[in-house]
XYZ file of C-alpha atoms in Angstrom:
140
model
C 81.399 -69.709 -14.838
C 80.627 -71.953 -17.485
C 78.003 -70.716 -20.358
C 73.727 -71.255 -19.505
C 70.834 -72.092 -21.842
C 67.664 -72.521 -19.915
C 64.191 -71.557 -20.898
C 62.856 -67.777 -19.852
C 59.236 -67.461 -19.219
C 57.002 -64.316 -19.719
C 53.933 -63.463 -17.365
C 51.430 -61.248 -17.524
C 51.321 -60.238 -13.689
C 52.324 -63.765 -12.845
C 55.883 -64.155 -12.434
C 56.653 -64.361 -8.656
C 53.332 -66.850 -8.015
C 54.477 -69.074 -10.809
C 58.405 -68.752 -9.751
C 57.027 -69.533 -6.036
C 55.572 -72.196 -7.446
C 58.550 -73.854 -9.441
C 60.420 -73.675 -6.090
C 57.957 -75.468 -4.127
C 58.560 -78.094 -6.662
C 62.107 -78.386 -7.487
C 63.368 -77.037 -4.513
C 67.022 -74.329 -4.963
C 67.344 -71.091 -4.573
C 65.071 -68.306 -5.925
C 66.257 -64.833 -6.745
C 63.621 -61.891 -7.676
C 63.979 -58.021 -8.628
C 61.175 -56.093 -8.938
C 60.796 -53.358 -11.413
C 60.941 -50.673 -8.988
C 64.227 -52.337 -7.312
C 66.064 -52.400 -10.897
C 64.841 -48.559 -11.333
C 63.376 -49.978 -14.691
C 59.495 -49.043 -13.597
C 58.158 -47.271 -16.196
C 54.703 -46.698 -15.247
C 53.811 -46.972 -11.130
C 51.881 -50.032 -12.065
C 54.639 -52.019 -13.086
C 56.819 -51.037 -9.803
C 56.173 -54.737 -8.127
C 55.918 -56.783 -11.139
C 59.225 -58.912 -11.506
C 61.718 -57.853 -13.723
C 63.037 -60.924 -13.266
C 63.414 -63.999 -11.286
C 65.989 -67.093 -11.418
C 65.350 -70.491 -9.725
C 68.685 -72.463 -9.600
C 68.242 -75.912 -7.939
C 70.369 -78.583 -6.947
C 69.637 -80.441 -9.478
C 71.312 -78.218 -11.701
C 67.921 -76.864 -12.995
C 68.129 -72.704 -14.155
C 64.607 -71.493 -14.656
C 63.547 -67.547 -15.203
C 61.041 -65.312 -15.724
C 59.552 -62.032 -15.707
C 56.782 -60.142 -15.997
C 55.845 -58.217 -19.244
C 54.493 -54.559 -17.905
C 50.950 -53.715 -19.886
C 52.280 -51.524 -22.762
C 54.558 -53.997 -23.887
C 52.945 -56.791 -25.800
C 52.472 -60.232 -24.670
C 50.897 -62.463 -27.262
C 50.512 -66.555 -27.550
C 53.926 -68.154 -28.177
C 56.213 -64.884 -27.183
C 55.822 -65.972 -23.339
C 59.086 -68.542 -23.669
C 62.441 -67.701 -24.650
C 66.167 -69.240 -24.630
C 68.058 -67.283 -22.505
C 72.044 -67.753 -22.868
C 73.971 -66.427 -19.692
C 77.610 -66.292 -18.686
C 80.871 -64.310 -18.188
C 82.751 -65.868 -21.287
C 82.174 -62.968 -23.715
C 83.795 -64.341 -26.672
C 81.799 -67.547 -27.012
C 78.670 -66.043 -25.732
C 79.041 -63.036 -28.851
C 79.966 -65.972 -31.296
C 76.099 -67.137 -30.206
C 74.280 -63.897 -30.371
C 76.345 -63.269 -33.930
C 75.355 -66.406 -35.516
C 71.934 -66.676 -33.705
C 71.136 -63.088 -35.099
C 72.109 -64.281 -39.145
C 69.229 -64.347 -41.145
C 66.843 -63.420 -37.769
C 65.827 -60.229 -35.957
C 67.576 -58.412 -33.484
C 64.889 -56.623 -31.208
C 68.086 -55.733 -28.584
C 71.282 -55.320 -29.762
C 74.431 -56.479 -27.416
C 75.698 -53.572 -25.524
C 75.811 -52.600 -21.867
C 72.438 -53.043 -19.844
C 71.491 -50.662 -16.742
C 72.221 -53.877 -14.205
C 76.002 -53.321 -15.117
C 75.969 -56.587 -17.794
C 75.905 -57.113 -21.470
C 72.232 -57.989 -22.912
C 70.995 -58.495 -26.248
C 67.890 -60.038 -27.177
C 66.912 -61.615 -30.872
C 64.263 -63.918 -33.028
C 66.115 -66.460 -34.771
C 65.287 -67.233 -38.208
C 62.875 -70.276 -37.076
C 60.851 -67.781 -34.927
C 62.558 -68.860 -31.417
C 63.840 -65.716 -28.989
C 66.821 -65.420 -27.740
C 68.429 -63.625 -24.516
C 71.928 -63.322 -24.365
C 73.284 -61.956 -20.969
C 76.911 -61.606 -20.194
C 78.208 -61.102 -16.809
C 79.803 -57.544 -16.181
C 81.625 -57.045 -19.814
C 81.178 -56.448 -23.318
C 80.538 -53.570 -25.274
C 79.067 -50.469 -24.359
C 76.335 -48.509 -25.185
């Protein structure tokens, strides 16, 4: 599979009406995960909130999103990220590298619970990143 970038949106409690949404207008496939399915639910109230959700259309359009449980914060201009997906772990650990010099890293790469490689960073202009690679990379 060839290497991602498409935008990553963050809801309040929105995510699978807004993803529903997006379908009924580009059309594709929609895939969702709710907290409780990903046994990532921290509190009971975020059990049916998406963890998250990915439109791909035929177009060739990748959208996703999630929904950001209450006791993590959600303020104006943190609800859109980059998110960088793949299974080429070399090119897609050159990104997060570079990406991270001179930024933040709020998730460093290693092994996620869904089996893939995640890390997540603020650039030094401010934009998030999500880097997610496909069943490798290092572990945790």
């Amino acid at each position: 599979m060839a290497s991602i970038l498409n935008p990553y949106i963050n809801f309040r409690t929105q995510a699978r009406e807004a993803m529903d949404f997006y379908q009924s207008v580009f059309g594709g496939t929609l895939q969702q995960s709710t907290f409780a399915e990903s046994g990532m639910s921290q509190d009971p109230s975020d059990a049916d909130l998406i963890m998250h959700s990915q439109l791909t259309t035929d177009s060739g359009f990748t959208l996703m999103a999630a929904d950001v449980p209450a006791h993590m914060e959600l303020k104006e201009g943190t609800q859109i990220s980059v998110s960088l997906s793949g299974d080429d772990e070399t090119q897609l650990s050159g990104y997060y590298e570079k990406l991270a010099d001179g930024g933040s890293v709020l998730q460093p790469l290693s092994k996620a619970p869904w089996g893939d490689s995640f890390g997540m960073l603020v650039d030094r202009f401010g934009v998030q990143w999500l880097v997610n690679i496909a069943g490798s990379g290092p572990s945790a």
